[in-house]
């Protein structure tokens, strides 16, 4: 109604129409992920794009940015509060409980697709964006963390973007370590409360770990000398972290300790990590994750250890850079219209044999061959008819010519 008839509706702010070289880079990221997840034996899952709102509210945590201000929630026609997924983990955890996936534990799953967050759109930050996601559920051993990180590391290498992307690693300790650290942080920041940013003053009581994540210069000085998790780690939590780092070293995965790294969500325990680059400005985190041993219980399931990560496809694709669209293996040219059926039959045979082929059969017949040459195909197969006699010719190097000839005859 707000749009007068005849005027084209615009795309929604923060959504993207991805085309051409950008779409090729996007597809390259997804294809590479699909290949690598199979190497690590992660099983593919497809998840709903929306869930009951409480799936996200209870698992991600009410005090997080995502739940408090970024969710696309709405009431459906049945009066139920639903939310477009802002992340994958909560829905996968819900399915693990409701679909009896426990019987497959330890379960390694991977998926990818669109997510929705009401954020301020800018380069590398959208309202509909896309993630790759990998989770290991029902595995409490540090080697699960190592396997998951090795997979992320190999993905970045195979995308050709590992240079300049660094793995930042931290531990948040177990439940007790984290609580003790949290209490020390509250005490530390309370003493300087009036000098903190407004956001951080608010976080102080609800989610003090998040102050460490603050980008506000007013907070930075107090973050620098804040209590460190290392002083609060239980022996067990320290052993766990040592096993993770030893495993990474054995796997040849380079990492850097970042004692101020916390993740935005409430459910993390032990390992927390991000792969970060300085090549994307403020949107430099391309992949993040950690261990979320507390999550299943918050959704009413049995205690189940789990670890996972998610990566922004758009940010990875920006690092990959533009990728040209591939040329056709064969351009099929119809120079005389009565040869169209022969050309269509040949196209079918070429494609069935795994060669990509494009038909050139429109516009002035005399210009079609030149157009096909300009399109850059590997070979050209042209059909014409003189004096009622159909014939074809092939422009290609010898092996390709022989192969095409054999396929179409
Ligand atoms: P940020 O600090 O950039 O907001 P985040 O901690 O909210 O990231 P996660 O929830 O961990 O991000 O999501 C994992 C990855 O998904 C991020 O590292 C990033 O690559 C990507 N991502 C998150 N939000 C967006 C968005 N709005 N647009 C594009 N990519 C995003
Ligand atoms: Mg965010």
Coordinates of C-alpha atoms and ligand atoms in Angstrom, one line a residue:
X1 CA 0.0 0.0 0.0
X2 CA 2.9 2.3 0.7
X3 CA 4.1 1.6 -2.8
X4 CA 2.1 3.3 -5.6
X5 CA 1.1 1.0 -8.5
X6 CA 3.8 0.9 -11.2
X7 CA 6.8 1.6 -9.0
X8 CA 9.3 -1.3 -8.6
X9 CA 9.7 -2.3 -5.0
X10 CA 13.2 -2.0 -3.7
X11 CA 15.2 -4.8 -2.1
X12 CA 15.1 -4.9 1.7
X13 CA 17.9 -2.9 3.4
X14 CA 20.8 -5.2 4.4
X15 CA 19.9 -8.0 1.8
X16 CA 22.1 -8.7 -1.2
X17 CA 21.5 -9.8 -4.8
X18 CA 24.7 -11.7 -5.5
X19 CA 25.7 -11.9 -9.2
X20 CA 28.6 -12.6 -11.5
X21 CA 32.2 -12.8 -10.1
X22 CA 30.9 -12.3 -6.5
X23 CA 28.5 -15.2 -6.9
X24 CA 31.3 -17.3 -8.3
X25 CA 33.4 -16.5 -5.2
X26 CA 30.5 -17.3 -3.0
X27 CA 29.9 -20.7 -4.7
X28 CA 33.7 -21.4 -4.5
X29 CA 33.5 -21.0 -0.7
X30 CA 30.5 -23.3 -0.4
X31 CA 32.0 -26.0 -2.7
X32 CA 35.3 -25.9 -0.9
X33 CA 33.5 -26.3 2.4
X34 CA 31.5 -29.2 1.1
X35 CA 34.6 -30.9 0.0
X36 CA 36.5 -30.3 3.3
X37 CA 33.7 -31.3 5.5
X38 CA 33.6 -34.7 3.8
X39 CA 37.3 -35.2 4.3
X40 CA 36.6 -34.7 8.1
X41 CA 33.5 -36.9 7.9
X42 CA 31.0 -34.3 8.9
X43 CA 27.4 -35.3 7.9
X44 CA 25.3 -32.9 6.0
X45 CA 22.1 -31.6 7.8
X46 CA 19.4 -29.2 6.5
X47 CA 17.7 -27.1 9.1
X48 CA 14.6 -24.9 9.2
X49 CA 15.0 -21.2 8.6
X50 CA 12.7 -20.4 11.5
X51 CA 12.1 -21.8 14.9
X52 CA 10.1 -20.9 18.0
X53 CA 11.6 -17.8 19.5
X54 CA 12.4 -19.5 22.8
X55 CA 14.8 -21.8 21.0
X56 CA 17.1 -18.8 20.5
X57 CA 16.1 -16.9 23.6
X58 CA 16.9 -19.8 25.9
X59 CA 20.1 -21.0 24.2
X60 CA 21.8 -17.8 23.0
X61 CA 20.9 -15.9 26.2
X62 CA 18.5 -13.0 26.8
X63 CA 21.4 -10.6 27.6
X64 CA 23.2 -11.0 24.3
X65 CA 23.1 -8.5 21.5
X66 CA 21.5 -11.1 19.2
X67 CA 18.5 -11.8 21.5
X68 CA 18.1 -8.3 22.9
X69 CA 18.2 -6.4 19.7
X70 CA 19.0 -8.3 16.5
X71 CA 16.3 -11.0 16.1
X72 CA 13.7 -11.0 13.4
X73 CA 10.7 -12.2 15.5
X74 CA 7.1 -12.2 14.5
X75 CA 3.8 -13.7 15.4
X76 CA 2.5 -16.2 12.9
X77 CA -1.2 -16.5 12.0
X78 CA -1.6 -19.0 14.8
X79 CA -0.4 -16.5 17.4
X80 CA 2.9 -18.2 18.0
X81 CA 6.2 -16.2 18.4
X82 CA 8.6 -17.4 15.7
X83 CA 12.1 -16.1 14.8
X84 CA 14.2 -16.2 11.6
X85 CA 17.3 -18.0 12.6
X86 CA 20.2 -15.6 13.7
X87 CA 22.6 -18.6 13.9
X88 CA 22.6 -22.4 13.3
X89 CA 23.7 -23.8 16.7
X90 CA 20.5 -23.4 18.6
X91 CA 18.3 -25.1 16.0
X92 CA 20.8 -28.0 15.7
X93 CA 20.8 -28.4 19.5
X94 CA 17.0 -28.3 19.5
X95 CA 16.9 -31.0 16.8
X96 CA 19.5 -33.1 18.7
X97 CA 17.0 -33.3 21.6
X98 CA 13.7 -33.4 19.7
X99 CA 14.7 -35.8 16.9
X100 CA 16.6 -38.3 19.0
X101 CA 20.0 -37.6 17.5
X102 CA 21.6 -38.6 20.8
X103 CA 21.7 -42.2 19.4
X104 CA 24.3 -40.9 16.8
X105 CA 26.6 -39.2 19.4
X106 CA 29.3 -38.2 19.0
X107 CA 27.7 -36.6 16.0
X108 CA 29.6 -34.4 13.5
X109 CA 27.3 -32.3 11.4
X110 CA 27.8 -29.5 8.9
X111 CA 25.4 -27.1 7.1
X112 CA 25.3 -23.7 5.4
X113 CA 22.6 -21.2 4.5
X114 CA 21.1 -17.8 5.2
X115 CA 20.8 -16.2 8.7
X116 CA 19.0 -13.0 9.7
X117 CA 20.0 -10.3 12.2
X118 CA 18.7 -6.8 12.5
X119 CA 22.1 -5.0 12.4
X120 CA 23.4 -1.8 10.9
X121 CA 24.2 -2.8 7.4
X122 CA 27.8 -2.0 6.1
X123 CA 30.5 -3.8 4.2
X124 CA 30.7 -7.3 5.5
X125 CA 27.7 -6.9 7.7
X126 CA 24.2 -7.6 6.4
X127 CA 20.7 -8.3 7.7
X128 CA 20.5 -11.5 5.6
X129 CA 23.9 -13.1 5.5
X130 CA 25.2 -16.6 5.0
X131 CA 27.3 -19.0 7.1
X132 CA 29.1 -22.2 7.0
X133 CA 28.6 -24.2 10.2
X134 CA 30.2 -27.2 11.7
X135 CA 29.3 -28.9 15.0
X136 CA 30.5 -31.9 17.0
X137 CA 27.8 -32.9 19.6
X138 CA 28.3 -35.3 22.4
X139 CA 32.1 -35.2 22.4
X140 CA 33.7 -33.8 25.6
X141 CA 37.3 -34.6 24.8
X142 CA 39.7 -31.9 23.7
X143 CA 40.5 -33.8 20.5
X144 CA 37.0 -32.8 19.3
X145 CA 38.1 -29.2 19.6
X146 CA 41.3 -30.0 17.8
X147 CA 39.5 -31.8 14.9
X148 CA 37.1 -28.9 14.5
X149 CA 39.9 -26.3 14.4
X150 CA 42.0 -28.4 12.0
X151 CA 39.0 -28.5 9.7
X152 CA 38.6 -24.7 9.8
X153 CA 42.4 -24.3 9.2
X154 CA 42.3 -26.6 6.2
X155 CA 39.3 -24.8 4.8
X156 CA 41.1 -21.5 4.9
X157 CA 44.2 -23.0 3.3
X158 CA 42.1 -24.6 0.5
X159 CA 40.4 -21.3 -0.1
X160 CA 43.9 -19.8 -0.5
X161 CA 43.3 -17.2 2.2
X162 CA 45.2 -18.6 5.2
X163 CA 47.9 -16.0 4.9
X164 CA 46.9 -13.0 6.9
X165 CA 44.2 -14.9 8.8
X166 CA 45.2 -15.7 12.4
X167 CA 43.6 -18.1 14.8
X168 CA 43.0 -16.4 18.2
X169 CA 42.5 -18.9 20.9
X170 CA 41.3 -18.6 24.5
X171 CA 39.7 -20.7 27.3
X172 CA 36.8 -19.5 29.4
X173 CA 37.4 -22.4 31.8
X174 CA 34.8 -24.8 33.1
X175 CA 31.6 -23.5 34.9
X176 CA 33.4 -22.9 38.2
X177 CA 36.4 -21.2 36.7
X178 CA 34.2 -19.0 34.6
X179 CA 32.0 -18.0 37.6
X180 CA 35.1 -17.0 39.7
X181 CA 36.5 -15.0 36.8
X182 CA 33.2 -13.4 36.3
X183 CA 33.0 -12.3 39.9
X184 CA 36.5 -10.8 39.7
X185 CA 35.6 -9.0 36.6
X186 CA 32.5 -7.5 38.1
X187 CA 34.5 -6.3 41.1
X188 CA 37.2 -4.8 38.8
X189 CA 34.8 -2.9 36.6
X190 CA 32.5 -1.8 39.3
X191 CA 35.3 0.2 40.9
X192 CA 35.4 2.3 37.7
X193 CA 31.8 2.0 36.6
X194 CA 31.3 5.7 36.0
X195 CA 34.1 5.9 33.5
X196 CA 32.9 3.0 31.3
X197 CA 30.8 3.4 28.2
X198 CA 27.1 3.3 28.6
X199 CA 26.8 -0.1 27.0
X200 CA 29.4 -1.5 29.4
X201 CA 27.8 0.0 32.4
X202 CA 24.7 -2.0 31.4
X203 CA 26.7 -5.1 30.7
X204 CA 28.4 -5.0 34.1
X205 CA 25.7 -6.8 36.1
X206 CA 24.3 -8.9 33.3
X207 CA 27.1 -10.0 31.1
X208 CA 30.5 -8.6 32.3
X209 CA 32.5 -10.8 30.1
X210 CA 31.2 -8.8 27.2
X211 CA 33.0 -5.7 28.4
X212 CA 36.2 -7.4 27.4
X213 CA 34.8 -7.5 23.8
X214 CA 34.1 -3.8 23.8
X215 CA 35.5 -1.7 21.0
X216 CA 34.7 1.6 22.9
X217 CA 37.9 3.5 23.7
X218 CA 36.5 4.5 27.1
X219 CA 36.5 0.8 28.1
X220 CA 39.9 -0.2 26.6
X221 CA 42.1 1.1 29.4
X222 CA 40.2 -0.9 32.0
X223 CA 40.0 -4.0 29.8
X224 CA 43.8 -4.0 29.6
X225 CA 44.4 -4.5 33.3
X226 CA 41.3 -6.6 34.0
X227 CA 41.7 -9.9 35.8
X228 CA 42.8 -12.7 33.4
X229 CA 41.1 -16.1 33.2
X230 CA 44.4 -17.9 33.8
X231 CA 44.4 -16.9 37.5
X232 CA 41.0 -18.6 37.9
X233 CA 41.4 -21.8 35.9
X234 CA 40.8 -25.0 37.8
X235 CA 43.4 -27.7 37.3
X236 CA 41.1 -29.6 35.1
X237 CA 40.3 -26.6 32.9
X238 CA 44.0 -25.9 32.6
X239 CA 44.6 -29.5 31.6
X240 CA 41.9 -29.4 29.0
X241 CA 43.3 -26.2 27.4
X242 CA 46.8 -27.7 27.4
X243 CA 45.5 -30.7 25.5
X244 CA 43.8 -28.5 23.0
X245 CA 46.9 -26.5 22.3
X246 CA 49.1 -29.6 22.2
X247 CA 46.7 -31.2 19.7
X248 CA 46.8 -28.1 17.5
X249 CA 50.6 -28.1 17.5
X250 CA 50.5 -31.8 16.5
X251 CA 48.1 -31.0 13.7
X252 CA 50.2 -28.2 12.5
X253 CA 47.6 -25.5 13.2
X254 CA 49.1 -22.2 14.0
X255 CA 47.4 -20.3 16.9
X256 CA 47.8 -17.2 19.1
X257 CA 46.7 -16.9 22.7
X258 CA 44.2 -14.1 23.2
X259 CA 43.3 -13.9 26.9
X260 CA 40.7 -11.2 26.3
X261 CA 38.8 -13.2 23.7
X262 CA 35.3 -13.9 24.8
X263 CA 32.4 -14.8 22.5
X264 CA 29.2 -12.9 22.3
X265 CA 27.0 -15.7 23.4
X266 CA 26.4 -17.0 26.9
X267 CA 26.7 -20.7 26.3
X268 CA 30.5 -21.1 25.8
X269 CA 32.8 -23.0 28.1
X270 CA 36.5 -23.9 27.8
X271 CA 37.7 -23.3 24.2
X272 CA 36.8 -20.1 22.5
X273 CA 38.3 -19.0 19.2
X274 CA 38.1 -16.7 16.2
X275 CA 40.0 -16.6 12.9
X276 CA 40.7 -12.9 12.4
X277 CA 42.1 -10.8 9.5
X278 CA 43.0 -7.2 9.2
X279 CA 42.1 -7.2 5.5
X280 CA 38.4 -6.6 6.0
X281 CA 38.5 -3.5 8.2
X282 CA 36.1 -3.6 11.2
X283 CA 34.5 -6.8 10.0
X284 CA 37.7 -8.8 10.5
X285 CA 36.3 -11.9 12.2
X286 CA 35.7 -14.5 9.5
X287 CA 35.1 -17.6 11.6
X288 CA 34.3 -18.0 15.3
X289 CA 33.2 -20.7 17.7
X290 CA 34.0 -22.7 20.8
X291 CA 32.8 -25.3 23.2
X292 CA 29.2 -25.0 24.4
X293 CA 28.8 -27.7 27.1
X294 CA 26.0 -25.8 28.8
X295 CA 23.7 -25.3 25.9
X296 CA 21.7 -28.6 25.8
X297 CA 20.6 -28.2 29.4
X298 CA 19.4 -24.6 28.7
X299 CA 17.0 -26.2 26.1
X300 CA 15.8 -28.9 28.6
X301 CA 18.0 -31.7 27.2
X302 CA 20.5 -33.9 29.0
X303 CA 23.9 -32.5 29.7
X304 CA 25.8 -32.9 26.4
X305 CA 29.2 -31.6 25.6
X306 CA 29.6 -30.0 22.2
X307 CA 31.8 -27.7 20.2
X308 CA 31.3 -25.9 16.9
X309 CA 32.0 -22.9 14.7
X310 CA 30.4 -20.7 12.1
X311 CA 32.0 -18.7 9.3
X312 CA 30.6 -15.8 7.3
X313 CA 30.4 -16.8 3.7
X314 CA 30.4 -13.2 2.4
X315 CA 33.5 -12.3 4.4
X316 CA 35.3 -15.4 3.2
X317 CA 34.2 -14.6 -0.4
X318 CA 35.6 -11.1 -0.1
X319 CA 39.0 -12.5 0.9
X320 CA 38.9 -15.0 -1.9
X321 CA 38.4 -12.0 -4.3
X322 CA 36.6 -12.0 -7.6
X323 CA 36.5 -15.2 -9.5
X324 CA 35.8 -15.2 -13.2
X325 CA 32.9 -17.3 -14.5
X326 CA 34.3 -20.3 -16.3
X327 CA 34.3 -20.4 -20.2
X328 CA 32.2 -23.1 -21.8
X329 CA 34.1 -26.2 -23.0
X330 CA 32.2 -26.1 -26.3
X331 CA 30.2 -23.3 -28.1
X332 CA 27.7 -24.9 -30.5
X333 CA 26.9 -22.5 -33.3
X334 CA 23.9 -22.8 -35.7
X335 CA 24.9 -21.0 -38.9
X336 CA 21.9 -22.2 -40.8
X337 CA 18.6 -22.4 -39.0
X338 CA 17.6 -25.7 -40.5
X339 CA 20.5 -27.3 -38.6
X340 CA 19.0 -26.4 -35.2
X341 CA 17.8 -29.9 -34.4
X342 CA 21.3 -31.4 -35.2
X343 CA 22.8 -28.8 -32.8
X344 CA 20.4 -29.5 -30.0
X345 CA 21.1 -33.3 -30.4
X346 CA 24.9 -32.6 -30.2
X347 CA 24.5 -30.3 -27.2
X348 CA 22.7 -33.2 -25.3
X349 CA 25.5 -35.6 -26.1
X350 CA 28.3 -33.2 -25.1
X351 CA 26.6 -32.3 -21.8
X352 CA 25.9 -36.0 -21.0
X353 CA 29.6 -36.6 -21.5
X354 CA 30.4 -33.9 -18.9
X355 CA 31.4 -31.1 -21.2
X356 CA 29.8 -27.7 -20.6
X357 CA 28.3 -26.4 -23.7
X358 CA 26.5 -23.2 -24.8
X359 CA 24.2 -22.8 -27.8
X360 CA 24.6 -19.8 -30.2
X361 CA 21.5 -19.8 -32.3
X362 CA 20.1 -16.3 -32.1
X363 CA 20.7 -13.0 -33.9
X364 CA 22.1 -12.8 -37.5
X365 CA 23.3 -16.3 -38.5
X366 CA 26.5 -14.8 -40.1
X367 CA 27.5 -13.1 -36.8
X368 CA 27.0 -16.2 -34.6
X369 CA 30.4 -17.8 -35.2
X370 CA 32.3 -14.6 -34.3
X371 CA 30.1 -14.2 -31.2
X372 CA 31.0 -17.7 -30.2
X373 CA 34.7 -16.9 -30.7
X374 CA 34.4 -13.8 -28.5
X375 CA 32.7 -15.8 -25.8
X376 CA 36.0 -17.6 -25.2
X377 CA 34.8 -21.3 -25.3
X378 CA 37.5 -24.0 -25.5
X379 CA 36.1 -25.4 -28.7
X380 CA 33.6 -24.3 -31.4
X381 CA 31.2 -26.8 -33.1
X382 CA 29.4 -25.1 -36.0
X383 CA 26.5 -26.5 -38.0
X384 CA 25.6 -25.1 -41.4
X385 CA 23.8 -26.3 -44.6
X386 CA 24.7 -25.4 -48.2
X387 CA 22.5 -26.5 -51.1
X388 CA 20.4 -28.5 -48.6
X389 CA 23.4 -30.6 -47.4
X390 CA 24.1 -30.3 -43.7
X391 CA 27.6 -30.4 -42.3
X392 CA 29.5 -29.4 -39.3
X393 CA 33.1 -28.3 -38.5
X394 CA 35.0 -28.1 -35.3
X395 CA 37.5 -25.4 -34.3
X396 CA 39.7 -26.9 -31.5
X397 CA 43.0 -28.5 -30.9
X398 CA 43.4 -32.1 -32.2
X399 CA 42.6 -34.1 -29.0
X400 CA 39.5 -32.0 -28.3
X401 CA 38.4 -32.2 -32.0
X402 CA 38.7 -36.0 -31.9
X403 CA 36.7 -36.2 -28.7
X404 CA 33.9 -34.0 -29.9
X405 CA 33.7 -35.8 -33.2
X406 CA 33.4 -39.2 -31.5
X407 CA 30.8 -37.9 -29.1
X408 CA 28.4 -36.4 -31.7
X409 CA 28.7 -39.0 -34.4
Ligands
LIG1 P1 30.7 -9.7 14.8 O1 31.5 -9.5 16.0 O2 31.3 -9.4 13.5 O3 29.3 -9.1 14.9 P2 29.6 -12.2 15.7 O4 30.4 -12.5 16.9 O5 28.2 -11.6 15.9 O6 30.5 -11.3 14.7 P3 29.1 -14.9 15.1 O7 27.7 -14.9 15.7 O8 30.2 -15.6 15.8 O9 29.5 -13.4 14.8 O10 29.0 -15.4 13.6 C1 30.1 -16.1 13.0 C2 30.5 -15.4 11.7 O11 29.4 -15.0 10.9 C3 31.2 -14.1 12.0 O12 32.6 -14.3 12.3 C4 31.1 -13.4 10.7 O13 32.0 -13.9 9.7 C5 29.7 -13.8 10.2 N1 28.7 -12.8 10.5 C6 28.1 -12.6 11.7 N2 27.2 -11.6 11.6 C7 27.2 -11.2 10.3 C8 26.5 -10.2 9.5 N3 25.5 -9.5 10.1 N4 26.8 -10.1 8.2 C9 27.7 -10.9 7.6 N5 28.4 -11.8 8.3 C10 28.2 -12.0 9.6
LIG2 MG1 27.5 -9.6 15.8

